[in-house]
Amino acid sequence: MLIPSFWKLTGHMQKMRLSFMFLLSLAPLCAAKAQVLRQNIIGGKEAKPHSKPWLAYITFSQNNKIQLCSGFLVTEDFVMTAAHCMGKNMTAHLGVHNLNEDKSTWQIFSLKEFKTLHYNPGTKENDIMLLKLHGHAKLSKSVQLLPLPKKDSVVPVNTICNVAGWGGSYVLQEVNVEVISNPECSKLMNQTKITESMMCAGTKRDNKDASRGDSGGPLVCHGEAHGIVSFGLPTHPPGVYTRISKFMQWVKHIIDN
């Protein structure tokens, strides 16, 4: 069974989150302590505080459930994430490291609008979304932009990239993952179709991968966002990412207009 990487919360888990939601009253939906299948990025460690200042913590509702995703700031008023992270009452939190501590660096935005490109939830094709912020992010040491790749650029197999997210943790986690070929990825994922607009990273050998709650976060290679956490198997790598370079013409059109 293939699953998107966002974390679905049960009604019991939602009740456990009420006190934390109150602390984030500026945001309609928030995260708090709960038991989950996979607490952190697989094989990862805590990231250095604000070492990934472009990362966004996204909250929203979908099918009457609280959902969590990641995203990343690409201009002062646009956040990029996965299309399967679309929902109601979407809120983007910038400048976050620990969800329970030091909110002085946080910038919280409701979303003016969102743009997708014919996302197919069955095949996971075109799993990319741009979120227009209500207002502009104020760039600082804890809030920065992440560069995007050139159109149709390809990250070579065996390249070591980095992926980060909160998943089920209060603290930002990160892990280095190795890019693998699409044919190898398909084989490891029970012959799942991996298209040219997707890329894969993470091996069973290393057992390192993004996890639930990390959806929409960037796969960063050589200082650029080349992938968006999209989907994978529930128990082990590899992870499948939207290949951003295949969508750069669309991205430029949305941002410029």
C-alpha positions as protocol buffer text, in pm:
chain_id: "A"
residue {
  index: 1
  type: MET
  ca { x: 0 y: 0 z: 0 }
}
residue {
  index: 2
  type: LEU
  ca { x: 137 y: 340 z: -101 }
}
residue {
  index: 3
  type: ILE
  ca { x: 74 y: 626 z: 137 }
}
residue {
  index: 4
  type: PRO
  ca { x: 120 y: 1002 z: 117 }
}
residue {
  index: 5
  type: SER
  ca { x: 367 y: 1116 z: 377 }
}
residue {
  index: 6
  type: PHE
  ca { x: 138 y: 1342 z: 581 }
}
residue {
  index: 7
  type: TRP
  ca { x: 36 y: 1237 z: 930 }
}
residue {
  index: 8
  type: LYS
  ca { x: -335 y: 1154 z: 973 }
}
residue {
  index: 9
  type: LEU
  ca { x: -462 y: 1214 z: 1325 }
}
residue {
  index: 10
  type: THR
  ca { x: -738 y: 1012 z: 1488 }
}
residue {
  index: 11
  type: GLY
  ca { x: -1009 y: 1172 z: 1699 }
}
residue {
  index: 12
  type: HIS
  ca { x: -826 y: 1056 z: 2015 }
}
residue {
  index: 13
  type: MET
  ca { x: -505 y: 1221 z: 1898 }
}
residue {
  index: 14
  type: GLN
  ca { x: -691 y: 1543 z: 1818 }
}
residue {
  index: 15
  type: LYS
  ca { x: -813 y: 1564 z: 2180 }
}
residue {
  index: 16
  type: MET
  ca { x: -456 y: 1527 z: 2302 }
}
residue {
  index: 17
  type: ARG
  ca { x: -364 y: 1832 z: 2094 }
}
residue {
  index: 18
  type: LEU
  ca { x: -616 y: 2080 z: 2237 }
}
residue {
  index: 19
  type: SER
  ca { x: -386 y: 2251 z: 2487 }
}
residue {
  index: 20
  type: PHE
  ca { x: -117 y: 2307 z: 2227 }
}
residue {
  index: 21
  type: MET
  ca { x: -370 y: 2437 z: 1974 }
}
residue {
  index: 22
  type: PHE
  ca { x: -469 y: 2705 z: 2223 }
}
residue {
  index: 23
  type: LEU
  ca { x: -110 y: 2831 z: 2237 }
}
residue {
  index: 24
  type: LEU
  ca { x: -117 y: 2877 z: 1862 }
}
residue {
  index: 25
  type: SER
  ca { x: -445 y: 3065 z: 1850 }
}
residue {
  index: 26
  type: LEU
  ca { x: -329 y: 3266 z: 1552 }
}
residue {
  index: 27
  type: ALA
  ca { x: -329 y: 2942 z: 1357 }
}
residue {
  index: 28
  type: PRO
  ca { x: -655 y: 2750 z: 1322 }
}
residue {
  index: 29
  type: LEU
  ca { x: -490 y: 2408 z: 1331 }
}
residue {
  index: 30
  type: CYS
  ca { x: -181 y: 2303 z: 1522 }
}
residue {
  index: 31
  type: ALA
  ca { x: 33 y: 2014 z: 1639 }
}
residue {
  index: 32
  type: ALA
  ca { x: 87 y: 1856 z: 1979 }
}
residue {
  index: 33
  type: LYS
  ca { x: 205 y: 1542 z: 2156 }
}
residue {
  index: 34
  type: ALA
  ca { x: 62 y: 1209 z: 2043 }
}
residue {
  index: 35
  type: GLN
  ca { x: 173 y: 854 z: 1979 }
}
residue {
  index: 36
  type: VAL
  ca { x: 230 y: 783 z: 1609 }
}
residue {
  index: 37
  type: LEU
  ca { x: 356 y: 495 z: 1400 }
}
residue {
  index: 38
  type: ARG
  ca { x: 681 y: 670 z: 1306 }
}
residue {
  index: 39
  type: GLN
  ca { x: 782 y: 958 z: 1532 }
}
residue {
  index: 40
  type: ASN
  ca { x: 1061 y: 1113 z: 1326 }
}
residue {
  index: 41
  type: ILE
  ca { x: 1233 y: 1113 z: 989 }
}
residue {
  index: 42
  type: ILE
  ca { x: 1366 y: 757 z: 951 }
}
residue {
  index: 43
  type: GLY
  ca { x: 1732 y: 732 z: 1052 }
}
residue {
  index: 44
  type: GLY
  ca { x: 1754 y: 1105 z: 1114 }
}
residue {
  index: 45
  type: LYS
  ca { x: 1868 y: 1341 z: 1386 }
}
residue {
  index: 46
  type: GLU
  ca { x: 1771 y: 1681 z: 1522 }
}
residue {
  index: 47
  type: ALA
  ca { x: 1867 y: 1960 z: 1284 }
}
residue {
  index: 48
  type: LYS
  ca { x: 2073 y: 2251 z: 1410 }
}
residue {
  index: 49
  type: PRO
  ca { x: 1824 y: 2523 z: 1513 }
}
residue {
  index: 50
  type: HIS
  ca { x: 1731 y: 2744 z: 1216 }
}
residue {
  index: 51
  type: SER
  ca { x: 1985 y: 2576 z: 988 }
}
residue {
  index: 52
  type: LYS
  ca { x: 1700 y: 2533 z: 739 }
}
residue {
  index: 53
  type: PRO
  ca { x: 1539 y: 2879 z: 754 }
}
residue {
  index: 54
  type: TRP
  ca { x: 1334 y: 2824 z: 440 }
}
residue {
  index: 55
  type: LEU
  ca { x: 1129 y: 2539 z: 590 }
}
residue {
  index: 56
  type: ALA
  ca { x: 759 y: 2595 z: 661 }
}
residue {
  index: 57
  type: TYR
  ca { x: 535 y: 2404 z: 904 }
}
residue {
  index: 58
  type: ILE
  ca { x: 189 y: 2377 z: 745 }
}
residue {
  index: 59
  type: THR
  ca { x: -138 y: 2295 z: 921 }
}
residue {
  index: 60
  type: PHE
  ca { x: -476 y: 2235 z: 757 }
}
residue {
  index: 61
  type: SER
  ca { x: -791 y: 2025 z: 774 }
}
residue {
  index: 62
  type: GLN
  ca { x: -881 y: 1751 z: 528 }
}
residue {
  index: 63
  type: ASN
  ca { x: -1175 y: 1511 z: 555 }
}
residue {
  index: 64
  type: ASN
  ca { x: -1255 y: 1663 z: 897 }
}
residue {
  index: 65
  type: LYS
  ca { x: -914 y: 1567 z: 1033 }
}
residue {
  index: 66
  type: ILE
  ca { x: -618 y: 1777 z: 1136 }
}
residue {
  index: 67
  type: GLN
  ca { x: -327 y: 1728 z: 897 }
}
residue {
  index: 68
  type: LEU
  ca { x: 36 y: 1836 z: 906 }
}
residue {
  index: 69
  type: CYS
  ca { x: 276 y: 1898 z: 619 }
}
residue {
  index: 70
  type: SER
  ca { x: 599 y: 2077 z: 547 }
}
residue {
  index: 71
  type: GLY
  ca { x: 675 y: 2328 z: 275 }
}
residue {
  index: 72
  type: PHE
  ca { x: 945 y: 2577 z: 184 }
}
residue {
  index: 73
  type: LEU
  ca { x: 966 y: 2947 z: 111 }
}
residue {
  index: 74
  type: VAL
  ca { x: 1059 y: 3018 z: -253 }
}
residue {
  index: 75
  type: THR
  ca { x: 973 y: 3389 z: -266 }
}
residue {
  index: 76
  type: GLU
  ca { x: 872 y: 3631 z: 9 }
}
residue {
  index: 77
  type: ASP
  ca { x: 505 y: 3555 z: -61 }
}
residue {
  index: 78
  type: PHE
  ca { x: 502 y: 3197 z: -196 }
}
residue {
  index: 79
  type: VAL
  ca { x: 551 y: 2863 z: -22 }
}
residue {
  index: 80
  type: MET
  ca { x: 594 y: 2545 z: -226 }
}
residue {
  index: 81
  type: THR
  ca { x: 458 y: 2213 z: -99 }
}
residue {
  index: 82
  type: ALA
  ca { x: 286 y: 1894 z: -219 }
}
residue {
  index: 83
  type: ALA
  ca { x: -58 y: 1911 z: -382 }
}
residue {
  index: 84
  type: HIS
  ca { x: -188 y: 1632 z: -158 }
}
residue {
  index: 85
  type: CYS
  ca { x: -138 y: 1874 z: 134 }
}
residue {
  index: 86
  type: MET
  ca { x: -432 y: 2084 z: 12 }
}
residue {
  index: 87
  type: GLY
  ca { x: -710 y: 2143 z: 261 }
}
residue {
  index: 88
  type: LYS
  ca { x: -918 y: 2397 z: 451 }
}
residue {
  index: 89
  type: ASN
  ca { x: -791 y: 2663 z: 693 }
}
residue {
  index: 90
  type: MET
  ca { x: -435 y: 2630 z: 566 }
}
residue {
  index: 91
  type: THR
  ca { x: -171 y: 2810 z: 772 }
}
residue {
  index: 92
  type: ALA
  ca { x: 204 y: 2838 z: 715 }
}
residue {
  index: 93
  type: HIS
  ca { x: 446 y: 2883 z: 1005 }
}
residue {
  index: 94
  type: LEU
  ca { x: 794 y: 3013 z: 921 }
}
residue {
  index: 95
  type: GLY
  ca { x: 1100 y: 3043 z: 1146 }
}
residue {
  index: 96
  type: VAL
  ca { x: 1009 y: 2729 z: 1343 }
}
residue {
  index: 97
  type: HIS
  ca { x: 1250 y: 2479 z: 1501 }
}
residue {
  index: 98
  type: ASN
  ca { x: 1095 y: 2346 z: 1823 }
}
residue {
  index: 99
  type: LEU
  ca { x: 716 y: 2354 z: 1822 }
}
residue {
  index: 100
  type: ASN
  ca { x: 707 y: 2401 z: 2200 }
}
residue {
  index: 101
  type: GLU
  ca { x: 978 y: 2661 z: 2250 }
}
residue {
  index: 102
  type: ASP
  ca { x: 1093 y: 3009 z: 2144 }
}
residue {
  index: 103
  type: LYS
  ca { x: 815 y: 3139 z: 1923 }
}
residue {
  index: 104
  type: SER
  ca { x: 990 y: 3477 z: 1895 }
}
residue {
  index: 105
  type: THR
  ca { x: 1125 y: 3379 z: 1552 }
}
residue {
  index: 106
  type: TRP
  ca { x: 791 y: 3259 z: 1418 }
}
residue {
  index: 107
  type: GLN
  ca { x: 602 y: 3424 z: 1134 }
}
residue {
  index: 108
  type: ILE
  ca { x: 250 y: 3286 z: 1085 }
}
residue {
  index: 109
  type: PHE
  ca { x: 50 y: 3336 z: 766 }
}
residue {
  index: 110
  type: SER
  ca { x: -294 y: 3243 z: 649 }
}
residue {
  index: 111
  type: LEU
  ca { x: -308 y: 3165 z: 280 }
}
residue {
  index: 112
  type: LYS
  ca { x: -458 y: 3392 z: 19 }
}
residue {
  index: 113
  type: GLU
  ca { x: -484 y: 3124 z: -250 }
}
residue {
  index: 114
  type: PHE
  ca { x: -325 y: 2805 z: -375 }
}
residue {
  index: 115
  type: LYS
  ca { x: -229 y: 2680 z: -719 }
}
residue {
  index: 116
  type: THR
  ca { x: -197 y: 2320 z: -836 }
}
residue {
  index: 117
  type: LEU
  ca { x: -137 y: 2159 z: -1175 }
}
residue {
  index: 118
  type: HIS
  ca { x: -386 y: 1877 z: -1242 }
}
residue {
  index: 119
  type: TYR
  ca { x: -278 y: 1667 z: -944 }
}
residue {
  index: 120
  type: ASN
  ca { x: -376 y: 1300 z: -980 }
}
residue {
  index: 121
  type: PRO
  ca { x: -426 y: 1141 z: -635 }
}
residue {
  index: 122
  type: GLY
  ca { x: -431 y: 793 z: -790 }
}
residue {
  index: 123
  type: THR
  ca { x: -97 y: 804 z: -970 }
}
residue {
  index: 124
  type: LYS
  ca { x: 48 y: 1085 z: -750 }
}
residue {
  index: 125
  type: GLU
  ca { x: 137 y: 1267 z: -1072 }
}
residue {
  index: 126
  type: ASN
  ca { x: 187 y: 1648 z: -1049 }
}
residue {
  index: 127
  type: ASP
  ca { x: 211 y: 1647 z: -668 }
}
residue {
  index: 128
  type: ILE
  ca { x: 314 y: 2010 z: -643 }
}
residue {
  index: 129
  type: MET
  ca { x: 138 y: 2319 z: -505 }
}
residue {
  index: 130
  type: LEU
  ca { x: 219 y: 2686 z: -462 }
}
residue {
  index: 131
  type: LEU
  ca { x: 67 y: 2868 z: -165 }
}
residue {
  index: 132
  type: LYS
  ca { x: 22 y: 3245 z: -184 }
}
residue {
  index: 133
  type: LEU
  ca { x: 70 y: 3401 z: 159 }
}
residue {
  index: 134
  type: HIS
  ca { x: -149 y: 3675 z: 302 }
}
residue {
  index: 135
  type: GLY
  ca { x: 134 y: 3925 z: 332 }
}
residue {
  index: 136
  type: HIS
  ca { x: 507 y: 3892 z: 282 }
}
residue {
  index: 137
  type: ALA
  ca { x: 761 y: 3704 z: 489 }
}
residue {
  index: 138
  type: LYS
  ca { x: 1022 y: 3919 z: 658 }
}
residue {
  index: 139
  type: LEU
  ca { x: 1359 y: 3765 z: 578 }
}
residue {
  index: 140
  type: SER
  ca { x: 1589 y: 3710 z: 876 }
}
residue {
  index: 141
  type: LYS
  ca { x: 1841 y: 3459 z: 1010 }
}
residue {
  index: 142
  type: SER
  ca { x: 1553 y: 3219 z: 1078 }
}
residue {
  index: 143
  type: VAL
  ca { x: 1347 y: 3289 z: 763 }
}
residue {
  index: 144
  type: GLN
  ca { x: 1513 y: 3263 z: 422 }
}
residue {
  index: 145
  type: LEU
  ca { x: 1436 y: 3160 z: 64 }
}
residue {
  index: 146
  type: LEU
  ca { x: 1538 y: 2826 z: -85 }
}
residue {
  index: 147
  type: PRO
  ca { x: 1668 y: 2840 z: -444 }
}
residue {
  index: 148
  type: LEU
  ca { x: 1491 y: 2635 z: -710 }
}
residue {
  index: 149
  type: PRO
  ca { x: 1658 y: 2431 z: -987 }
}
residue {
  index: 150
  type: LYS
  ca { x: 1691 y: 2513 z: -1354 }
}
residue {
  index: 151
  type: LYS
  ca { x: 1425 y: 2380 z: -1589 }
}
residue {
  index: 152
  type: ASP
  ca { x: 1470 y: 2008 z: -1665 }
}
residue {
  index: 153
  type: SER
  ca { x: 1789 y: 1976 z: -1458 }
}
residue {
  index: 154
  type: VAL
  ca { x: 1861 y: 1623 z: -1330 }
}
residue {
  index: 155
  type: VAL
  ca { x: 2030 y: 1520 z: -1006 }
}
residue {
  index: 156
  type: PRO
  ca { x: 2273 y: 1232 z: -1077 }
}
residue {
  index: 157
  type: VAL
  ca { x: 2217 y: 892 z: -918 }
}
residue {
  index: 158
  type: ASN
  ca { x: 2419 y: 843 z: -596 }
}
residue {
  index: 159
  type: THR
  ca { x: 2404 y: 1215 z: -512 }
}
residue {
  index: 160
  type: ILE
  ca { x: 2363 y: 1271 z: -138 }
}
residue {
  index: 161
  type: CYS
  ca { x: 2077 y: 1511 z: -64 }
}
residue {
  index: 162
  type: ASN
  ca { x: 1907 y: 1627 z: 254 }
}
residue {
  index: 163
  type: VAL
  ca { x: 1545 y: 1613 z: 366 }
}
residue {
  index: 164
  type: ALA
  ca { x: 1398 y: 1760 z: 684 }
}
residue {
  index: 165
  type: GLY
  ca { x: 1065 y: 1780 z: 862 }
}
residue {
  index: 166
  type: TRP
  ca { x: 886 y: 1755 z: 1195 }
}
residue {
  index: 167
  type: GLY
  ca { x: 689 y: 1438 z: 1125 }
}
residue {
  index: 168
  type: GLY
  ca { x: 559 y: 1331 z: 1466 }
}
residue {
  index: 169
  type: SER
  ca { x: 834 y: 1518 z: 1652 }
}
residue {
  index: 170
  type: TYR
  ca { x: 825 y: 1855 z: 1825 }
}
residue {
  index: 171
  type: VAL
  ca { x: 1176 y: 1928 z: 1700 }
}
residue {
  index: 172
  type: LEU
  ca { x: 1290 y: 1959 z: 1337 }
}
residue {
  index: 173
  type: GLN
  ca { x: 1458 y: 1640 z: 1215 }
}
residue {
  index: 174
  type: GLU
  ca { x: 1687 y: 1590 z: 916 }
}
residue {
  index: 175
  type: VAL
  ca { x: 1856 y: 1308 z: 730 }
}
residue {
  index: 176
  type: ASN
  ca { x: 2087 y: 1266 z: 432 }
}
residue {
  index: 177
  type: VAL
  ca { x: 1954 y: 1036 z: 160 }
}
residue {
  index: 178
  type: GLU
  ca { x: 2104 y: 895 z: -158 }
}
residue {
  index: 179
  type: VAL
  ca { x: 1936 y: 955 z: -495 }
}
residue {
  index: 180
  type: ILE
  ca { x: 1853 y: 632 z: -677 }
}
residue {
  index: 181
  type: SER
  ca { x: 1739 y: 567 z: -1034 }
}
residue {
  index: 182
  type: ASN
  ca { x: 1370 y: 555 z: -1119 }
}
residue {
  index: 183
  type: PRO
  ca { x: 1389 y: 192 z: -1243 }
}
residue {
  index: 184
  type: GLU
  ca { x: 1555 y: 81 z: -919 }
}
residue {
  index: 185
  type: CYS
  ca { x: 1298 y: 279 z: -722 }
}
residue {
  index: 186
  type: SER
  ca { x: 1011 y: 111 z: -907 }
}
residue {
  index: 187
  type: LYS
  ca { x: 1160 y: -231 z: -834 }
}
residue {
  index: 188
  type: LEU
  ca { x: 1198 y: -154 z: -462 }
}
residue {
  index: 189
  type: MET
  ca { x: 839 y: -28 z: -454 }
}
residue {
  index: 190
  type: ASN
  ca { x: 676 y: -339 z: -599 }
}
residue {
  index: 191
  type: GLN
  ca { x: 679 y: -210 z: -958 }
}
residue {
  index: 192
  type: THR
  ca { x: 503 y: 117 z: -875 }
}
residue {
  index: 193
  type: LYS
  ca { x: 514 y: 345 z: -1180 }
}
residue {
  index: 194
  type: ILE
  ca { x: 774 y: 618 z: -1129 }
}
residue {
  index: 195
  type: THR
  ca { x: 740 y: 881 z: -1401 }
}
residue {
  index: 196
  type: GLU
  ca { x: 987 y: 1136 z: -1538 }
}
residue {
  index: 197
  type: SER
  ca { x: 828 y: 1402 z: -1319 }
}
residue {
  index: 198
  type: MET
  ca { x: 926 y: 1203 z: -1008 }
}
residue {
  index: 199
  type: MET
  ca { x: 1257 y: 1116 z: -845 }
}
residue {
  index: 200
  type: CYS
  ca { x: 1354 y: 881 z: -563 }
}
residue {
  index: 201
  type: ALA
  ca { x: 1596 y: 881 z: -272 }
}
residue {
  index: 202
  type: GLY
  ca { x: 1675 y: 651 z: 18 }
}
residue {
  index: 203
  type: THR
  ca { x: 1778 y: 286 z: 26 }
}
residue {
  index: 204
  type: LYS
  ca { x: 1690 y: -13 z: 242 }
}
residue {
  index: 205
  type: ARG
  ca { x: 2062 y: -49 z: 310 }
}
residue {
  index: 206
  type: ASP
  ca { x: 2081 y: 287 z: 486 }
}
residue {
  index: 207
  type: ASN
  ca { x: 1718 y: 284 z: 610 }
}
residue {
  index: 208
  type: LYS
  ca { x: 1696 y: 662 z: 582 }
}
residue {
  index: 209
  type: ASP
  ca { x: 1389 y: 839 z: 448 }
}
residue {
  index: 210
  type: ALA
  ca { x: 1123 y: 1103 z: 505 }
}
residue {
  index: 211
  type: SER
  ca { x: 832 y: 992 z: 724 }
}
residue {
  index: 212
  type: ARG
  ca { x: 473 y: 1080 z: 796 }
}
residue {
  index: 213
  type: GLY
  ca { x: 420 y: 1450 z: 853 }
}
residue {
  index: 214
  type: ASP
  ca { x: 714 y: 1539 z: 626 }
}
residue {
  index: 215
  type: SER
  ca { x: 506 y: 1563 z: 307 }
}
residue {
  index: 216
  type: GLY
  ca { x: 565 y: 1875 z: 104 }
}
residue {
  index: 217
  type: GLY
  ca { x: 913 y: 1935 z: 238 }
}
residue {
  index: 218
  type: PRO
  ca { x: 1206 y: 1981 z: 1 }
}
residue {
  index: 219
  type: LEU
  ca { x: 1472 y: 1734 z: -106 }
}
residue {
  index: 220
  type: VAL
  ca { x: 1773 y: 1966 z: -106 }
}
residue {
  index: 221
  type: CYS
  ca { x: 2064 y: 1879 z: -336 }
}
residue {
  index: 222
  type: HIS
  ca { x: 2362 y: 2111 z: -378 }
}
residue {
  index: 223
  type: GLY
  ca { x: 2178 y: 2394 z: -203 }
}
residue {
  index: 224
  type: GLU
  ca { x: 1868 y: 2380 z: -426 }
}
residue {
  index: 225
  type: ALA
  ca { x: 1522 y: 2227 z: -384 }
}
residue {
  index: 226
  type: HIS
  ca { x: 1508 y: 1945 z: -639 }
}
residue {
  index: 227
  type: GLY
  ca { x: 1229 y: 1734 z: -494 }
}
residue {
  index: 228
  type: ILE
  ca { x: 909 y: 1758 z: -288 }
}
residue {
  index: 229
  type: VAL
  ca { x: 828 y: 1478 z: -42 }
}
residue {
  index: 230
  type: SER
  ca { x: 535 y: 1299 z: -205 }
}
residue {
  index: 231
  type: PHE
  ca { x: 472 y: 933 z: -115 }
}
residue {
  index: 232
  type: GLY
  ca { x: 625 y: 598 z: -29 }
}
residue {
  index: 233
  type: LEU
  ca { x: 576 y: 262 z: 135 }
}
residue {
  index: 234
  type: PRO
  ca { x: 466 y: 274 z: 501 }
}
residue {
  index: 235
  type: THR
  ca { x: 762 y: 89 z: 651 }
}
residue {
  index: 236
  type: HIS
  ca { x: 1085 y: 156 z: 463 }
}
residue {
  index: 237
  type: PRO
  ca { x: 1265 y: 360 z: 193 }
}
residue {
  index: 238
  type: PRO
  ca { x: 1284 y: 468 z: -79 }
}
residue {
  index: 239
  type: GLY
  ca { x: 1079 y: 785 z: -79 }
}
residue {
  index: 240
  type: VAL
  ca { x: 928 y: 930 z: -395 }
}
residue {
  index: 241
  type: TYR
  ca { x: 959 y: 1302 z: -462 }
}
residue {
  index: 242
  type: THR
  ca { x: 807 y: 1538 z: -716 }
}
residue {
  index: 243
  type: ARG
  ca { x: 1088 y: 1641 z: -953 }
}
residue {
  index: 244
  type: ILE
  ca { x: 1067 y: 2021 z: -933 }
}
residue {
  index: 245
  type: SER
  ca { x: 1276 y: 2089 z: -1245 }
}
residue {
  index: 246
  type: LYS
  ca { x: 998 y: 1941 z: -1459 }
}
residue {
  index: 247
  type: PHE
  ca { x: 758 y: 2209 z: -1335 }
}
residue {
  index: 248
  type: MET
  ca { x: 976 y: 2519 z: -1347 }
}
residue {
  index: 249
  type: GLN
  ca { x: 794 y: 2675 z: -1641 }
}
residue {
  index: 250
  type: TRP
  ca { x: 464 y: 2647 z: -1453 }
}
residue {
  index: 251
  type: VAL
  ca { x: 622 y: 2771 z: -1128 }
}
residue {
  index: 252
  type: LYS
  ca { x: 768 y: 3077 z: -1300 }
}
residue {
  index: 253
  type: HIS
  ca { x: 432 y: 3154 z: -1464 }
}
residue {
  index: 254
  type: ILE
  ca { x: 244 y: 3140 z: -1132 }
}
residue {
  index: 255
  type: ILE
  ca { x: 497 y: 3346 z: -938 }
}
residue {
  index: 256
  type: ASP
  ca { x: 542 y: 3609 z: -1210 }
}
residue {
  index: 257
  type: ASN
  ca { x: 167 y: 3655 z: -1249 }
}
